[in-house]
Amino acid sequence: MTEKRASLIRSSAVPALCLAAAIALPFVVPQYYVQFASKVLILGVLAMALNLVVGQGGLVSLCHAAFFGLAGYVLALMSPKYDPASLLLTLPAAVIAAGVVALIIGALALRTRGVYFIMVTLAFGEMLFYLFHDADFAGGSDGAFINAKPELVVAGVRLLDLDKPLVFYFVVLAVTVGAIALLTMLVRSPFGHALAAARDNERRARALGFPIFRIRLIAFTLSGALAGLAGYFAAIQFGFVAPQMLGWHQSAVALVMVLIGGLSTVSGPLIGALVLLGLEEVLKATFEQWKLIEGVIVIAIVLLLPNGVRQLWPMLAGERAPMRANKPASPAAAAPETGHA
């Protein structure tokens, strides 16, 4: 009992310390690092959204950048030319648009399996990329600028001004904490157990009555909406959107973050985003051929730490075994639903 209590204290202390450090960060570092931390949090949310499909659902998607960039374009198209847009109007619109597109793509792509699912999601992502690349209303290949960042104004009182880096950072931090809480709740719920059961043994889960298609479609849609949430704040930070935000390369970067951080935990991809972006910052300032060195380091991490960099903590803490991937979820852990996909 004492060992179990000590383990619970350790597992609660680390997130609390990380949150405290994140809150204190803007007051002890220059503004550049505050903006860098905001970028890490935004891309961390994108990676965590992707991990809901990849890690929990066992489905490798290469179109999540499409939802990420689409939300940014929604903000750009809804923003007045010179005045700030309303946060209360543009944020829900961007997230809903990303979720609806994810629902449509998922309804078609989830009828395939394995490499075919990967290729179908890649194809849909590229379709959206070229749609905005060739569309004059969205600025074409040059993209579109967001001249004034959204504001939260209630009864004529400005409550949030995202043009201020400190305010923007704390809003993004709150969004990240909310995303972690939501994903943790989903993963630990009967829905999350059913999703993992379908990942581990689809035939058995289907035989027990789980509506596999519906479960995966809900997960894919929620994942796309969260990716859109990240894309909305990325557009605010960068001040513009471009077709490259929707390209498969951005999806691949998010997938690398997931693999570096680890598939076994909700917040692992956030750590993966920190490691990858931090590595890029250090290598850019040190080496001319930094991309080559980054690739070698990423390959080494994936080979030596198959469960992600988070498994270093139990190893350094002297625990008996390194962190392992999620155990196969028992389909009986979630209440079976009647009906089939």
Short mmCIF file of N, CA, C and O in Angstrom, two decimals, residues 19 29 35 41 43 46 69 85 92 108 111 147 182 200 212 226 231 241 252 263-264 293 301 307 314:
data_model
loop_
_atom_site.label_atom_id
_atom_site.label_comp_id
_atom_site.label_asym_id
_atom_site.label_seq_id
_atom_site.Cartn_x
_atom_site.Cartn_y
_atom_site.Cartn_z
N LEU A 19 3.70 22.02 -14.60
CA LEU A 19 2.75 23.12 -14.73
C LEU A 19 3.27 24.37 -14.02
O LEU A 19 3.17 25.49 -14.54
N VAL A 29 12.50 34.20 -18.27
CA VAL A 29 13.24 34.07 -19.53
C VAL A 29 12.88 35.23 -20.46
O VAL A 29 11.83 35.87 -20.29
N GLN A 35 7.82 33.00 -26.71
CA GLN A 35 7.21 32.71 -28.00
C GLN A 35 7.54 31.29 -28.47
O GLN A 35 6.70 30.60 -29.05
N LEU A 41 3.87 24.42 -27.32
CA LEU A 41 2.56 24.02 -26.80
C LEU A 41 1.55 23.81 -27.93
O LEU A 41 0.77 22.85 -27.91
N LEU A 43 2.11 23.06 -31.19
CA LEU A 43 2.40 21.84 -31.95
C LEU A 43 2.26 20.60 -31.08
O LEU A 43 1.98 19.51 -31.57
N LEU A 46 -1.31 19.63 -31.38
CA LEU A 46 -1.49 18.94 -32.66
C LEU A 46 -1.03 17.49 -32.55
O LEU A 46 -1.72 16.56 -33.00
N GLY A 69 -4.27 23.34 -40.72
CA GLY A 69 -4.22 24.51 -41.60
C GLY A 69 -5.59 25.07 -41.93
O GLY A 69 -5.76 26.28 -42.07
N ALA A 85 -10.54 40.33 -35.13
CA ALA A 85 -11.71 39.45 -35.21
C ALA A 85 -12.18 39.11 -33.80
O ALA A 85 -11.45 39.29 -32.82
N PRO A 92 -14.83 29.04 -32.27
CA PRO A 92 -15.76 27.93 -32.50
C PRO A 92 -15.91 27.58 -33.98
O PRO A 92 -16.00 26.40 -34.33
N LEU A 108 -15.14 8.31 -44.96
CA LEU A 108 -14.68 7.63 -46.17
C LEU A 108 -13.41 6.82 -45.93
O LEU A 108 -13.30 5.67 -46.35
N ARG A 111 -13.21 3.26 -43.95
CA ARG A 111 -13.68 2.05 -44.60
C ARG A 111 -12.52 1.23 -45.14
O ARG A 111 -12.72 0.13 -45.69
N ASN A 147 -3.96 40.53 -40.13
CA ASN A 147 -3.38 41.83 -39.78
C ASN A 147 -3.60 42.19 -38.31
O ASN A 147 -2.76 42.85 -37.70
N LEU A 182 -8.98 16.67 -21.35
CA LEU A 182 -10.00 16.06 -22.20
C LEU A 182 -9.54 14.71 -22.72
O LEU A 182 -10.28 13.71 -22.67
N ASP A 200 -6.36 -3.37 -30.60
CA ASP A 200 -5.61 -4.57 -30.24
C ASP A 200 -6.18 -5.83 -30.88
O ASP A 200 -5.42 -6.73 -31.26
N ILE A 212 -17.40 -0.67 -34.17
CA ILE A 212 -16.01 -0.25 -34.42
C ILE A 212 -15.95 0.99 -35.30
O ILE A 212 -15.24 1.95 -35.00
N LEU A 226 -9.46 18.90 -32.47
CA LEU A 226 -8.34 19.34 -31.63
C LEU A 226 -7.17 19.83 -32.47
O LEU A 226 -6.49 20.80 -32.12
N GLY A 231 -4.30 24.61 -34.86
CA GLY A 231 -4.05 25.42 -36.05
C GLY A 231 -4.55 26.84 -35.91
O GLY A 231 -3.95 27.78 -36.44
N VAL A 241 -1.33 32.52 -42.70
CA VAL A 241 -1.53 31.11 -43.02
C VAL A 241 -1.07 30.88 -44.46
O VAL A 241 -1.19 31.77 -45.31
N ALA A 252 3.67 14.72 -41.10
CA ALA A 252 4.79 13.84 -40.80
C ALA A 252 5.57 14.34 -39.58
O ALA A 252 6.02 13.56 -38.75
N LEU A 263 3.84 6.63 -27.69
CA LEU A 263 2.43 6.38 -27.97
C LEU A 263 1.64 6.01 -26.73
O LEU A 263 0.42 5.98 -26.75
N SER A 264 2.33 5.70 -25.64
CA SER A 264 1.67 5.07 -24.50
C SER A 264 0.98 6.05 -23.56
O SER A 264 0.23 5.63 -22.69
N ILE A 293 21.94 15.88 -39.12
CA ILE A 293 22.21 15.49 -37.74
C ILE A 293 20.91 15.23 -36.99
O ILE A 293 20.80 14.29 -36.21
N ILE A 301 16.77 7.90 -31.33
CA ILE A 301 15.77 7.93 -30.25
C ILE A 301 14.71 6.87 -30.48
O ILE A 301 14.33 6.13 -29.56
N ASN A 307 9.51 3.26 -26.67
CA ASN A 307 8.33 3.81 -26.00
C ASN A 307 8.43 5.31 -25.79
O ASN A 307 7.65 5.88 -25.03
N PRO A 314 11.27 6.57 -15.70
CA PRO A 314 11.31 5.40 -14.82
C PRO A 314 12.69 4.77 -14.74
O PRO A 314 13.07 4.24 -13.71
#
